[in-house]
CSV table of C-alpha atoms in Angstrom, one decimal:
chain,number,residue,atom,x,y,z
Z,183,UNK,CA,-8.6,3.9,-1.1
Z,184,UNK,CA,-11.5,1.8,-1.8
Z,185,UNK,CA,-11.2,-1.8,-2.3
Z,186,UNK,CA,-13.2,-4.8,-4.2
Z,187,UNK,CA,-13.9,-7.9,-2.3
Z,188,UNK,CA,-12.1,-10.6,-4.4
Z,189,UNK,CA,-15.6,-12.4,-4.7
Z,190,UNK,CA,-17.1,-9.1,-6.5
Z,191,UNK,CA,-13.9,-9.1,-8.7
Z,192,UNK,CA,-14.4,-10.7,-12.3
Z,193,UNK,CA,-11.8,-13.3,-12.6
Z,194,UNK,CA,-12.0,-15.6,-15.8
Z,195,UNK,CA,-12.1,-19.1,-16.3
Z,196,UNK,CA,-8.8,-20.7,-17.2
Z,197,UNK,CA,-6.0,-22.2,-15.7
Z,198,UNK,CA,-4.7,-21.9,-12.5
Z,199,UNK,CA,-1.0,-21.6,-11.2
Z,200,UNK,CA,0.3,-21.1,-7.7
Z,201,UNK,CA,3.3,-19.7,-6.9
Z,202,UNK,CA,5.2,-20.2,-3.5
Z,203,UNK,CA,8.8,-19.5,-2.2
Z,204,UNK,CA,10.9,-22.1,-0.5
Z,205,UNK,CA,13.7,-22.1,1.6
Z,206,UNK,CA,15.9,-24.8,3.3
Z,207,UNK,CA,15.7,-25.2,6.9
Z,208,UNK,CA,19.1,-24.5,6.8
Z,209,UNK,CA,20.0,-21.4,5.3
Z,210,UNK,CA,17.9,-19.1,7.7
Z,211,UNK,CA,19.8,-17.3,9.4
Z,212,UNK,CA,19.5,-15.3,12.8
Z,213,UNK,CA,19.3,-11.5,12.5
Z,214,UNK,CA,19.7,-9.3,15.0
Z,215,UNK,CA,17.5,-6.4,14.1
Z,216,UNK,CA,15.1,-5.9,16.5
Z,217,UNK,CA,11.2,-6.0,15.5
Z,218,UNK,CA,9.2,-2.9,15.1
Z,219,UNK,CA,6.7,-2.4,17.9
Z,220,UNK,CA,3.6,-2.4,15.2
Z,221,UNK,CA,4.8,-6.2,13.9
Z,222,UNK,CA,4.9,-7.2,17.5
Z,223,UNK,CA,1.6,-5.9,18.0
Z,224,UNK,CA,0.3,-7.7,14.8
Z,225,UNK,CA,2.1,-11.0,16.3
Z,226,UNK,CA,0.0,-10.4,19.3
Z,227,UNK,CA,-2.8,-9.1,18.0
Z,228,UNK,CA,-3.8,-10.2,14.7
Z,229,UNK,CA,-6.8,-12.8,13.8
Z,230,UNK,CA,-6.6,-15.6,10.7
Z,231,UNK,CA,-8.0,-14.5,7.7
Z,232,UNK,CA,-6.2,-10.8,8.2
Z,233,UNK,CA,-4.5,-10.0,5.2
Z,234,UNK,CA,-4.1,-8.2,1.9
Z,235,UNK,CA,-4.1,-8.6,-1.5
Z,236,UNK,CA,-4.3,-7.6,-4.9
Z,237,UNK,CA,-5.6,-9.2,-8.4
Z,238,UNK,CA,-4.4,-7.4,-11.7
Z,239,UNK,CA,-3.9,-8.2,-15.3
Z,240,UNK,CA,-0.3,-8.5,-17.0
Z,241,UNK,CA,-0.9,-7.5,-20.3
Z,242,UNK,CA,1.0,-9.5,-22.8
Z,243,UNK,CA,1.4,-13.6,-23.2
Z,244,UNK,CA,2.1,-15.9,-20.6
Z,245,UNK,CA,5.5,-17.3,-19.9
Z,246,UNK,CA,5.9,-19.0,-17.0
Z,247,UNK,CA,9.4,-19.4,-16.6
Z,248,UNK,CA,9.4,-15.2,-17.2
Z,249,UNK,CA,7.2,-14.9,-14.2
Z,250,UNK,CA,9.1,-17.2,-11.9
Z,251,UNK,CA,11.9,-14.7,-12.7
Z,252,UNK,CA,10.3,-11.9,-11.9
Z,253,UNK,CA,8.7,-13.1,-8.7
Z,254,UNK,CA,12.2,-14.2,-7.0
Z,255,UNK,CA,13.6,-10.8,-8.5
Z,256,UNK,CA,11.1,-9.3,-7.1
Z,257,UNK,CA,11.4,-11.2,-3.2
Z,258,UNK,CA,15.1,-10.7,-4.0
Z,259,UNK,CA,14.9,-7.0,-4.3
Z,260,UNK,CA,12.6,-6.7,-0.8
Z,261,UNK,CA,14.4,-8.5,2.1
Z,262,UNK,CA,11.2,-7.8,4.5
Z,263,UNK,CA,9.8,-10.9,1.9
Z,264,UNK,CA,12.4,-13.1,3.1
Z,265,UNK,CA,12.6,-12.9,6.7
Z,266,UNK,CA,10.6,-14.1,9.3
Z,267,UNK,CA,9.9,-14.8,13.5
Z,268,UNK,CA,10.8,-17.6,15.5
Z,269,UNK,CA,9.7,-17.6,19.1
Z,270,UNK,CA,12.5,-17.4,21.9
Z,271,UNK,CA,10.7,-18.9,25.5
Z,272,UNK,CA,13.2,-16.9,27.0
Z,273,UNK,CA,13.4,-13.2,24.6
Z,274,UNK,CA,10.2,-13.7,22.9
Z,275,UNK,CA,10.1,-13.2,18.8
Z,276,UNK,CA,13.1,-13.0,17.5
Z,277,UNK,CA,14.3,-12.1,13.6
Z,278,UNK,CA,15.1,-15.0,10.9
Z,279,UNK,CA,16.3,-14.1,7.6
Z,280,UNK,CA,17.1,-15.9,4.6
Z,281,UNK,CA,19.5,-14.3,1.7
Z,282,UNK,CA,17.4,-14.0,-1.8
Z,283,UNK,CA,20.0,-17.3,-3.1
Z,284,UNK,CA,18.6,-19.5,-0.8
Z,285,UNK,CA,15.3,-19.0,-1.8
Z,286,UNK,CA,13.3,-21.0,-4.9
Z,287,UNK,CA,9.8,-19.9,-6.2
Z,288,UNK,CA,7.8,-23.3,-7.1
Z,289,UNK,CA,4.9,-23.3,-9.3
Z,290,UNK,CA,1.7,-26.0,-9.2
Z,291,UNK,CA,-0.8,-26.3,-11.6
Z,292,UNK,CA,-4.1,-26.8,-9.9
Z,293,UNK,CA,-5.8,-27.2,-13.0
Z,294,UNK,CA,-8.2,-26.0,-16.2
Z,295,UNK,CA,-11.4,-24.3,-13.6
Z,296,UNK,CA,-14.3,-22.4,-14.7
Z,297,UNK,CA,-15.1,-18.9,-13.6
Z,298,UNK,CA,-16.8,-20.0,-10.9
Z,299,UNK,CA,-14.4,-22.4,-9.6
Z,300,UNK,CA,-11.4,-19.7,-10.2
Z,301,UNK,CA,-13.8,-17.3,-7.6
Z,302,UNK,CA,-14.1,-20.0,-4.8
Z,303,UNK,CA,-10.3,-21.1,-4.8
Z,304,UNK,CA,-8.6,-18.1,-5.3
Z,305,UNK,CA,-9.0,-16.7,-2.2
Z,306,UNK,CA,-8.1,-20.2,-0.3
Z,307,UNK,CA,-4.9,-20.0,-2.1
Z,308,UNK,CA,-4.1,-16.4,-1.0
Z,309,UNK,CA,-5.3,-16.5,2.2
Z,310,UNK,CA,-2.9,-19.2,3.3
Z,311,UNK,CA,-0.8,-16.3,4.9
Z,312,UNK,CA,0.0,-16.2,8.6
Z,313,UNK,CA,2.6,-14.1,10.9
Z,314,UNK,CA,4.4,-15.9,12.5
Z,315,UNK,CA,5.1,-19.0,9.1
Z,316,UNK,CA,7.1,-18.4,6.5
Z,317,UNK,CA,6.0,-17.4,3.5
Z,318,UNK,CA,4.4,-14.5,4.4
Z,319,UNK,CA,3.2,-14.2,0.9
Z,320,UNK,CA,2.0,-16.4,-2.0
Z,321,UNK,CA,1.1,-15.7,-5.4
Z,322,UNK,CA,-1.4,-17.1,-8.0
Z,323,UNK,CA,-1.9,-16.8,-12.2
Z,324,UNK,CA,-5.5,-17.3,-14.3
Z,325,UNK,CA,-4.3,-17.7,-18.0
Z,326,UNK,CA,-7.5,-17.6,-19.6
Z,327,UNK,CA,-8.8,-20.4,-22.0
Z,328,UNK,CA,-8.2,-19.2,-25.8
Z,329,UNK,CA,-10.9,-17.1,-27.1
Z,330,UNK,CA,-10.8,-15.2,-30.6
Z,331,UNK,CA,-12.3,-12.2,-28.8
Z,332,UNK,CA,-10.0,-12.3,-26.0
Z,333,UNK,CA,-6.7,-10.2,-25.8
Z,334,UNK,CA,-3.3,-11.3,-24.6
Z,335,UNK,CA,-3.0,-11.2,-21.1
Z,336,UNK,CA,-3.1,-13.1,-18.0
Z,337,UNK,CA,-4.3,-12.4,-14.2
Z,338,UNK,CA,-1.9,-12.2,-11.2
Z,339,UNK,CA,-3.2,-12.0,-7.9
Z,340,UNK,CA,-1.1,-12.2,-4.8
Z,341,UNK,CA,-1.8,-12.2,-1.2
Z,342,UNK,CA,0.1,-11.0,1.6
Z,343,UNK,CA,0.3,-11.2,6.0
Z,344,UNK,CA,0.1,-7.4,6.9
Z,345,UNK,CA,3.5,-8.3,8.8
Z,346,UNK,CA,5.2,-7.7,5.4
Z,347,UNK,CA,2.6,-5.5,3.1
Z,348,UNK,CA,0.6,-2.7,3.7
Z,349,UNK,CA,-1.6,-0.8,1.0
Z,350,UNK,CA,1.4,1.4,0.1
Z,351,UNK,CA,3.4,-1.3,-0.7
Z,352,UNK,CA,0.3,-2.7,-1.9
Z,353,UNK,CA,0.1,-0.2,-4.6
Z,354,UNK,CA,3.5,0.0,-5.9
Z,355,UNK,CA,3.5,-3.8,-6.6
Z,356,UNK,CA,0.9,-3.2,-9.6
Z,357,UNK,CA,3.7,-1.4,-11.7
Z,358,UNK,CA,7.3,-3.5,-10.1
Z,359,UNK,CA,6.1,-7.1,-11.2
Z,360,UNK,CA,4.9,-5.9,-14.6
Z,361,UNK,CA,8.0,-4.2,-15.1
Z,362,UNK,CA,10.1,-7.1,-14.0
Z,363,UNK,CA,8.0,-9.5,-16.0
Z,364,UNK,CA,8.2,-7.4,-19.0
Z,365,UNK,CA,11.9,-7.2,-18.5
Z,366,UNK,CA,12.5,-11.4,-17.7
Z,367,UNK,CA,10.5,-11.8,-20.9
Z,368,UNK,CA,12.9,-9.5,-22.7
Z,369,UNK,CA,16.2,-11.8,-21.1
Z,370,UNK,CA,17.6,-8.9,-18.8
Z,371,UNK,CA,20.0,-11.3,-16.5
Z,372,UNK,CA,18.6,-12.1,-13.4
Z,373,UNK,CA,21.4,-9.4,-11.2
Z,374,UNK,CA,19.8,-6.8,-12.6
Z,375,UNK,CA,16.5,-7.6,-12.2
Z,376,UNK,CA,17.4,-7.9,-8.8
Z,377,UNK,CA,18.8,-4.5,-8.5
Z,378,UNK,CA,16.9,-2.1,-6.5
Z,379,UNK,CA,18.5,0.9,-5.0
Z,380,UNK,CA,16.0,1.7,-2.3
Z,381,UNK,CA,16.4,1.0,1.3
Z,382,UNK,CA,15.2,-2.3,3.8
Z,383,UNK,CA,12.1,-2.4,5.4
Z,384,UNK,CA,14.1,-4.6,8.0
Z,385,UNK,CA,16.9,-1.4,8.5
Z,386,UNK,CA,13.6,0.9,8.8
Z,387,UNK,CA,11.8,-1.5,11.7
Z,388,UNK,CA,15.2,-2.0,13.7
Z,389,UNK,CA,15.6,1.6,13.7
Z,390,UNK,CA,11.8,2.2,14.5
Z,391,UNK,CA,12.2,0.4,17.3
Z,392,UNK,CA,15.1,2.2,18.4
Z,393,UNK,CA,12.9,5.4,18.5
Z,394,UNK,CA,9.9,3.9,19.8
Z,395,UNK,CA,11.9,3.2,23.1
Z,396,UNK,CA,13.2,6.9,23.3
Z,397,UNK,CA,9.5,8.0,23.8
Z,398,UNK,CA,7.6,8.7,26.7
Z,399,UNK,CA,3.9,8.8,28.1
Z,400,UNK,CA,4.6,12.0,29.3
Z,401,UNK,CA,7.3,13.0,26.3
Z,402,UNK,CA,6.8,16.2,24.0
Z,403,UNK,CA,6.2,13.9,20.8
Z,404,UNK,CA,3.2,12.2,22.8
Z,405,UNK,CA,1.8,15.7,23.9
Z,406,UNK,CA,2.0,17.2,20.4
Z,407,UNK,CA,0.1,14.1,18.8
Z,408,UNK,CA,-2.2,14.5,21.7
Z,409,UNK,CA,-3.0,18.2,21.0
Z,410,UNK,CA,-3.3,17.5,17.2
Z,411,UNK,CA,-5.8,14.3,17.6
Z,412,UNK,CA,-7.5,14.3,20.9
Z,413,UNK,CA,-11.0,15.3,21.9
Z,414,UNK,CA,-10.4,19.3,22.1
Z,415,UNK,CA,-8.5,19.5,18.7
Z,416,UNK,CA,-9.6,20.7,15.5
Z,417,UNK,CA,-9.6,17.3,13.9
Z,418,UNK,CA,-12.3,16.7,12.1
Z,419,UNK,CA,-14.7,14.3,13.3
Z,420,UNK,CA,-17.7,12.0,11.2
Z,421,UNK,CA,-20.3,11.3,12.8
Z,422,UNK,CA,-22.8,8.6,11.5
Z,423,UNK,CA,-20.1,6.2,10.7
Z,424,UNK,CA,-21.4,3.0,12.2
Z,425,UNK,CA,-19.6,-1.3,12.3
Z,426,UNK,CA,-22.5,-3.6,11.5
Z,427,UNK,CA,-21.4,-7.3,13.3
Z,428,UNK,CA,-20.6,-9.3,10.2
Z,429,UNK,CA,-23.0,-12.4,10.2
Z,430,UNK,CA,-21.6,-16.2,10.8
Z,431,UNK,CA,-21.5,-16.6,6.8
Z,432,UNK,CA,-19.2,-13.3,6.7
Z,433,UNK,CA,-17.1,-14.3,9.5
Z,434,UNK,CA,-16.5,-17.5,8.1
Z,435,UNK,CA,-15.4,-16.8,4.4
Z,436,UNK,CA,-11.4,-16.6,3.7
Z,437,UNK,CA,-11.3,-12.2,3.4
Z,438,UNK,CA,-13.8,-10.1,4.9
Z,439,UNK,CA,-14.2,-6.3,5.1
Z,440,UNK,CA,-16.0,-3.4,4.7
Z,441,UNK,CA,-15.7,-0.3,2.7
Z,442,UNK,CA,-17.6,2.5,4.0
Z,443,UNK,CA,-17.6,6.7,2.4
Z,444,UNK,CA,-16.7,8.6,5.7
Z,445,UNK,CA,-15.9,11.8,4.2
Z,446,UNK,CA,-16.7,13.8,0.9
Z,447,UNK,CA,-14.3,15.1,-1.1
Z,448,UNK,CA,-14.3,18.4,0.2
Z,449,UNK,CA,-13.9,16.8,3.7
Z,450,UNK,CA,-10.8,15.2,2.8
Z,451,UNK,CA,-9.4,18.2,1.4
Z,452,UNK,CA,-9.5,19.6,4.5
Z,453,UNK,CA,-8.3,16.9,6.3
Z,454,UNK,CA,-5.2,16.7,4.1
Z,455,UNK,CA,-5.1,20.6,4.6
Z,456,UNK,CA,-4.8,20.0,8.6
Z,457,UNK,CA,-3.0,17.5,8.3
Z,458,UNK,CA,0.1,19.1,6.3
Z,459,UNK,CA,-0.3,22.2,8.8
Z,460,UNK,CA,0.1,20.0,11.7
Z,461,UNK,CA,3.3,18.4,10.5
Z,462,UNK,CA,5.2,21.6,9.2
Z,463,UNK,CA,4.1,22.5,12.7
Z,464,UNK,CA,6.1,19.9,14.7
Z,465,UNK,CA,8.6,18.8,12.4
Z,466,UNK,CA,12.2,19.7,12.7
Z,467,UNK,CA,12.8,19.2,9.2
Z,468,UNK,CA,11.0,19.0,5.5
Z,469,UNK,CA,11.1,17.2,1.8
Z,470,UNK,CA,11.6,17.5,-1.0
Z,471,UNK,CA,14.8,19.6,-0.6
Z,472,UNK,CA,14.7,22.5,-3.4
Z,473,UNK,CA,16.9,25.0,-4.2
Z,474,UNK,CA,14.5,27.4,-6.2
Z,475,UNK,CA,11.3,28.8,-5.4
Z,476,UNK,CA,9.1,27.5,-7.6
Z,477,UNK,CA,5.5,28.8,-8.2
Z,478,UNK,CA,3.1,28.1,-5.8
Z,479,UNK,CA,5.8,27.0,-3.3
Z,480,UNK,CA,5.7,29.2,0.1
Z,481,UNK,CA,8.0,31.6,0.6
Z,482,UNK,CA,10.5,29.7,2.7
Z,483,UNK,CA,12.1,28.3,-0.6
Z,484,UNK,CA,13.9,31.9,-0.9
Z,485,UNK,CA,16.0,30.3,1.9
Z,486,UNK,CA,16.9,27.5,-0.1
Z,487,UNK,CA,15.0,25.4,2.8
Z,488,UNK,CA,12.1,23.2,1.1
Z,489,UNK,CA,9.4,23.7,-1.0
Z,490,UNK,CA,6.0,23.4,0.5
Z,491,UNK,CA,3.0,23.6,-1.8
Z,492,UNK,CA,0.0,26.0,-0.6
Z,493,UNK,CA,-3.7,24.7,0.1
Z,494,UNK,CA,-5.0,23.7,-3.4
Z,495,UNK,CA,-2.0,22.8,-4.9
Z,496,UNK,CA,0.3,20.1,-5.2
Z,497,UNK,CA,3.9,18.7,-5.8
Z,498,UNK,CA,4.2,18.0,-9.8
Z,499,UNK,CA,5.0,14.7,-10.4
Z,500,UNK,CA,7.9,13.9,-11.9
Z,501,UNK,CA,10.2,17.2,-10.5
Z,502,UNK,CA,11.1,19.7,-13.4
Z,503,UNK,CA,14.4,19.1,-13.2
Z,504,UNK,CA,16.9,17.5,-9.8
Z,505,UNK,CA,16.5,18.7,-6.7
Z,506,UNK,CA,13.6,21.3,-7.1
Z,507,UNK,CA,9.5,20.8,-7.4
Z,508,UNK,CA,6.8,22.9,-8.8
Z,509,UNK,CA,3.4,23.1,-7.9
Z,510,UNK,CA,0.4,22.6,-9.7
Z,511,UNK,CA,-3.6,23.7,-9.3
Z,512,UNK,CA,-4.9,20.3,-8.0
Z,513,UNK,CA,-8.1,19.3,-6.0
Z,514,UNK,CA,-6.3,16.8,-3.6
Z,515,UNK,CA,-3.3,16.7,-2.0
């Protein structure tokens, strides 16, 4: 993935909403699931300004009242958006959690900005994110000012602490909150907007830390990763790649980063192409589940096991029909 810095990104002139969720003090609620040992590394490790976001544009008019909607269904639907850390003296970090009626998504006007303006506040807005205070993310709208040659649609940008997005999750917001708006817009009730059969990200970091204490230094899971990554493997290697100091200007502005090529396309391939090897290698299982062999599927389909596309192929997206998967001539995996 390559990003855009948010002050290369072309934001219009117009006028500018935030949108934040709130919660009584009193309806958060200790939870017991444990914290995944990669969000108490970011508690420890983490440095302000570190987190992500995303800026796109809702086709469509704007209806306030539609988006505010669609933003709780939305923080309704993901319960890793509505929890949080308090700090134990005694236990260290410890879960909070509020349930998605407890918590209200306010909206302030800041007011009718130019382009310019939009540019330098955005980012102040979004970047109010930490780890350890709730919210963990905030949200912001640009309708644009009225202009005959302008279409119907608005910008939403939100950003998030990297304690509660990632650039997975990053990616799969683009198409949820335009659904959900278009949906709000169109009066579904708010239940099922909030409906959303797909697991917790809280279940999946309690249990993640469950597993994380099962390994060992010396364990057969470390030694496999070891063999597949360190210095005498066949992991590829790019030389060249160098991490310029960012200057005291850089360093000081709200989001900073660097996007760099490292690898040609070709390169990647074959990283993808190693990478798939190395996990059919050492895993006990395999997905998607597929009763039918299916062209360009290996031959351990014929055991009704799993499909597994070959080098220079890949899963067709959506399956042909429940339960199996083709594969298709494709240049990345």
């Amino acid at each position: 993935m390559e990003y855009t810095e948010l002050s290369a990104y072309e934001l219009p002139a117009g006028t500018v909403t935030s949108w934040t969720p709130r919660a009584d003090a009193g309806r958060w609620q200790q939870d017991p699931r444990d914290l995944s040992p990669g969000h108490e590394a970011h508690l420890r490790d983490s440095e302000p300004g570190s987190w992500i976001g995303s800026v796109l544009r809702v086709p469509g008019p704007y209806e306030p009242e539609a988006l505010r909607r669609a933003i709780h269904a939305w923080m309704s639907r993901h319960e890793v958006l509505r929890t949080t850390v308090t700090r134990d003296a005694d236990s260290g970090w410890r879960r909070v959690t509020a349930p998605a009626e407890a918590v209200a998504v306010r909206d302030l006007v800041v007011g009718d900005l130019t382009a310019t303006q939009v540019g330098t506040l955005l980012p102040s807005l979004l970047a109010d994110v930490s780890p350890t205070a709730w919210p963990h993310c905030v949200l912001a709208s640009v309708v644009p000012e009225p202009s005959p040659a302008a279409d119907d649609g608005f910008v939403l940008a939100f950003g998030a602490d990297h304690s509660v997005m990632d650039a997975y999750s990053q990616l799969l917001w683009f198409e949820e909150i335009v659904s959900l708006y278009d949906a709000a817009r169109r009066g579904v009730p708010d239940a099922e907007l909030r409906a959303l059969e797909v697991g917790s990200h809280v279940d999946f970091s309690a249990e993640d830390r469950k597993l994380a204490m099962t390994l060992a230094a010396d364990g057969e899971p470390v030694r496999r990763w070891l063999d597949f990554l360190g210095p005498d493997a066949a992991f590829p290697r790019y030389a060249g790649v160098t991490r310029p100091a960012a200057g005291a200007a850089e360093a000081a502005r709200p989001q900073a980063s660097r996007s760099e090529w490292l690898a040609t396309v070709e390169q990647t391939d074959d990283l993808s192409d190693r990478s798939r090897a190395g996990a059919r290698r050492h895993s006990p299982g395999c997905w998607p589940r597929s009763r039918t062999p299916r062209a360009g599927c290996t031959a351990s389909t014929a055991s009704g096991s799993c499909c597994r596309c070959t080098p220079g192929t890949r899963r067709s997206t959506p399956p042909r029909s429940a339960g199996t998967w083709a594969c298709a001539p494709s240049t990345w995996t």
